[in-house]
Coordinates of C-alpha atoms in Angstrom, one line a residue:
Chain A
G444 CA 0.0 0.0 0.0
A445 CA 0.9 3.6 -0.3
V446 CA 3.2 5.1 2.3
V447 CA 3.4 8.5 3.9
S448 CA 6.4 9.3 6.1
Q449 CA 6.9 12.1 8.6
H450 CA 10.2 13.4 9.9
P451 CA 11.1 13.7 12.7
S452 CA 9.0 11.2 14.6
R453 CA 9.6 13.1 17.8
V454 CA 11.2 16.4 18.6
I455 CA 11.9 18.4 21.8
C456 CA 12.7 22.1 21.5
K457 CA 13.0 25.1 23.7
S458 CA 10.3 27.7 24.0
G459 CA 10.7 30.4 21.4
T460 CA 12.4 28.3 18.8
S461 CA 10.9 27.1 15.5
V462 CA 10.4 23.5 14.5
K463 CA 9.9 22.1 11.0
I464 CA 8.0 18.8 10.4
E465 CA 8.1 17.1 7.0
C466 CA 5.4 15.0 5.4
R467 CA 6.3 12.9 2.4
S468 CA 4.3 10.7 0.1
L469 CA 6.9 8.0 -0.8
D470 CA 5.3 6.2 -3.7
F471 CA 2.5 8.5 -5.0
Q472 CA 2.0 12.2 -5.8
A473 CA -0.3 14.3 -3.7
T474 CA -1.5 17.8 -4.7
T475 CA -3.2 18.1 -1.4
M476 CA -2.1 17.1 2.1
F477 CA -3.8 17.6 5.4
W478 CA -2.3 18.6 8.7
Y479 CA -3.9 17.5 12.0
R480 CA -3.1 18.1 15.6
Q481 CA -4.0 15.6 18.3
F482 CA -3.8 16.4 22.0
P483 CA -3.5 13.6 24.5
K484 CA -6.7 11.5 24.7
Q485 CA -8.4 13.6 22.1
S486 CA -9.4 13.4 18.5
L487 CA -7.7 14.6 15.4
M488 CA -8.4 18.2 14.7
L489 CA -7.7 19.5 11.2
M490 CA -5.3 22.5 11.2
A491 CA -4.9 23.2 7.6
T492 CA -5.1 21.9 4.0
S493 CA -1.8 22.1 2.1
N494 CA -2.0 22.7 -1.6
E495 CA 0.9 22.1 -4.0
G496 CA 2.0 25.4 -5.6
S497 CA -0.5 27.6 -3.7
K498 CA -1.3 28.9 -0.3
A499 CA -2.5 26.6 2.4
T500 CA -6.1 26.9 3.7
Y501 CA -6.3 27.2 7.5
E502 CA -9.1 26.1 9.7
Q503 CA -10.8 28.7 11.9
G504 CA -8.8 29.5 14.9
V505 CA -5.5 28.3 13.6
E506 CA -2.9 31.1 13.3
K507 CA -1.4 31.0 9.8
D508 CA 1.6 33.0 10.9
K509 CA 2.4 30.6 13.6
F510 CA 1.9 27.4 11.7
L511 CA 3.6 27.9 8.3
I512 CA 2.8 25.4 5.7
N513 CA 4.8 24.9 2.4
H514 CA 3.8 22.4 -0.2
A515 CA 6.7 22.8 -2.6
S516 CA 6.4 19.6 -4.5
L517 CA 3.9 16.8 -5.3
T518 CA 5.5 14.6 -2.6
L519 CA 6.4 17.0 0.2
S520 CA 4.6 19.3 2.6
T521 CA 6.2 21.0 5.6
L522 CA 4.7 22.4 8.7
T523 CA 6.8 24.9 10.6
V524 CA 5.8 25.8 14.1
T525 CA 7.3 29.2 14.7
S526 CA 8.1 30.6 18.1
A527 CA 6.9 27.4 19.7
H528 CA 5.5 27.5 23.2
P529 CA 4.6 24.7 25.7
E530 CA 1.0 24.8 24.6
D531 CA 2.0 23.8 21.1
S532 CA 3.2 20.5 22.5
S533 CA 1.1 17.9 20.7
F534 CA 1.0 15.1 18.2
Y535 CA 1.0 16.3 14.6
I536 CA -0.3 14.0 11.9
C537 CA -0.4 14.5 8.1
S538 CA -2.5 12.7 5.6
A539 CA -2.6 12.7 1.8
P540 CA -5.0 11.6 -0.8
P541 CA -3.2 10.2 -3.9
A542 CA -3.5 12.5 -6.9
G543 CA -5.8 10.8 -9.5
G544 CA -6.7 8.1 -7.0
A545 CA -9.9 7.1 -5.5
E546 CA -11.4 10.2 -4.0
D547 CA -12.2 8.6 -0.7
T548 CA -8.7 7.3 -0.1
Q549 CA -6.3 9.0 2.3
Y550 CA -3.0 7.7 3.7
F551 CA -1.8 8.8 7.0
G552 CA 1.7 9.5 8.2
P553 CA 2.9 8.0 11.5
G554 CA 2.8 11.3 13.3
T555 CA 5.3 13.6 15.0
R556 CA 5.4 14.2 18.7
L557 CA 6.4 17.7 19.5
T558 CA 7.4 18.7 23.0
V559 CA 8.2 22.3 23.8
L560 CA 10.0 22.9 27.0
Chain B
A683 CA -20.7 22.2 8.6
Q684 CA -20.5 18.5 9.3
T685 CA -20.3 17.1 12.8
V686 CA -19.6 13.6 14.0
T687 CA -20.6 12.3 17.4
Q688 CA -19.4 9.3 19.3
S689 CA -21.2 9.0 22.5
Q690 CA -19.2 6.2 24.1
P691 CA -15.8 7.5 25.4
E692 CA -14.8 4.0 26.6
M693 CA -16.0 0.5 26.1
S694 CA -14.7 -2.9 27.0
V695 CA -15.4 -6.4 25.7
Q696 CA -14.3 -9.9 26.5
E697 CA -12.1 -11.7 24.0
A698 CA -14.1 -13.6 21.3
E699 CA -17.3 -11.6 22.1
T700 CA -19.0 -9.0 19.9
V701 CA -19.1 -5.3 20.5
T702 CA -20.8 -2.4 18.8
L703 CA -19.5 1.2 18.7
S704 CA -21.9 4.0 18.0
C705 CA -21.5 7.0 15.7
T706 CA -24.0 9.6 14.5
Y707 CA -23.3 12.5 12.2
D708 CA -25.0 15.6 10.9
T709 CA -24.7 16.9 7.4
S710 CA -26.8 18.5 4.7
E711 CA -24.8 16.7 2.0
N712 CA -26.4 13.8 0.1
N713 CA -23.3 12.2 -1.2
Y714 CA -20.5 11.4 1.2
Y715 CA -18.3 8.8 2.7
L716 CA -18.1 7.4 6.2
F717 CA -15.2 5.7 7.8
W718 CA -14.0 3.9 10.9
Y719 CA -10.4 4.3 11.8
K720 CA -8.4 2.5 14.4
Q721 CA -5.6 4.2 16.3
P722 CA -3.5 1.7 18.4
P723 CA -1.0 2.8 21.0
S724 CA 1.5 3.4 18.1
R725 CA -0.8 6.2 17.1
Q726 CA -0.7 5.2 13.4
M727 CA -4.1 5.7 11.9
I728 CA -5.5 2.5 10.3
L729 CA -8.5 2.4 8.1
V730 CA -10.9 -0.3 9.3
I731 CA -13.9 0.1 7.0
R732 CA -15.5 2.6 4.7
Q733 CA -19.1 3.1 3.5
E734 CA -20.3 5.1 0.5
A735 CA -23.5 6.9 1.4
Y736 CA -25.2 6.0 -1.9
K737 CA -24.8 2.3 -1.2
Q738 CA -27.6 0.8 0.8
Q739 CA -25.7 -2.4 1.5
N740 CA -23.7 -2.3 4.7
A741 CA -20.0 -2.6 4.3
T742 CA -18.2 -5.6 5.8
E743 CA -14.5 -6.4 6.2
N744 CA -13.9 -9.8 7.8
R745 CA -14.8 -9.4 11.5
F746 CA -15.8 -5.8 11.1
S747 CA -19.2 -4.6 9.8
V748 CA -21.2 -1.5 9.9
N749 CA -24.9 -0.7 10.3
F750 CA -25.5 2.3 8.1
Q751 CA -28.8 4.1 8.6
K752 CA -28.7 7.1 6.2
A753 CA -32.1 8.6 7.3
A754 CA -31.1 8.4 10.9
K755 CA -27.6 9.5 10.1
S756 CA -26.2 6.6 12.1
F757 CA -23.1 4.6 11.4
S758 CA -22.2 2.0 14.0
L759 CA -19.3 -0.5 13.9
K760 CA -19.7 -4.1 15.0
I761 CA -16.6 -6.1 15.8
S762 CA -17.2 -9.8 16.0
D763 CA -14.9 -12.4 17.7
S764 CA -13.0 -9.6 19.4
Q765 CA -9.3 -10.1 19.6
L766 CA -6.7 -8.6 22.0
G767 CA -5.2 -6.7 19.1
D768 CA -8.4 -4.8 18.6
T769 CA -7.6 -2.8 21.7
A770 CA -7.3 0.8 20.4
M771 CA -9.0 4.1 19.9
Y772 CA -11.7 4.0 17.3
F773 CA -12.6 7.1 15.4
C774 CA -15.7 7.6 13.2
A775 CA -15.1 10.0 10.3
F776 CA -17.0 11.8 7.6
M777 CA -15.9 13.0 4.2
K778 CA -17.8 14.9 1.6
Q779 CA -17.8 13.6 -1.9
G780 CA -15.7 15.5 -4.4
G781 CA -12.0 14.5 -4.2
S782 CA -9.3 15.7 -1.9
E783 CA -11.8 16.5 0.8
K784 CA -11.0 16.7 4.5
L785 CA -11.9 14.1 7.1
V786 CA -14.1 15.2 10.0
F787 CA -13.5 13.0 13.0
G788 CA -15.6 12.1 16.1
K789 CA -14.0 12.3 19.5
G790 CA -13.3 8.6 19.6
T791 CA -14.1 5.5 21.6
K792 CA -11.4 3.8 23.6
L793 CA -12.0 0.0 23.2
T794 CA -10.4 -2.5 25.5
V795 CA -10.5 -6.2 24.8
N796 CA -10.1 -8.2 27.9
P797 CA -8.6 -11.7 28.0

């Protein structure tokens, strides 16, 4: 089956620094990728939709200047958490529907655990 | 906007028995997809089963089956012959038809299968 990878799998950073998380589709192209955040014992909440070659679409309440998204190629989207604070500590998951594939199909990355000290 | 409601935060079942997880949703769309995802302790999201809204026949995948009631906007998951490996969080999710659409998740049900 199709594979989506995320890097790093876990990261610890100091408050005020920026962290970049990569989401890659390894064996398919994706014009769209989705970024979710999951707090402990909670559900996945969509943060933004990443669109290849254009600006990301952010969900209501998500600060676009804090969570920078770049979808520079058909296989890579990055999420940069700028000036991270402890409240940004969470599990970040990406998913990607394959371009030209079945419209109800999405593949999930394994997630990135971010801890901000 | 679509919403998905899972009213059972936690459930438990004995190994080899059957358990049903509930899910209701709200939408004004007529064409859409519904899903059940499993998230084990590894936190990797795993698709369990999917249902197209235009299909009246309930989807089945081995020990997993759904009871899809479109008029009632209900989409329950039945797990037969429960196994220890079924212990996980289960999320019900909704997706509009149209391609590259987002998933809307319920809050999840934590299922524990006891030996």
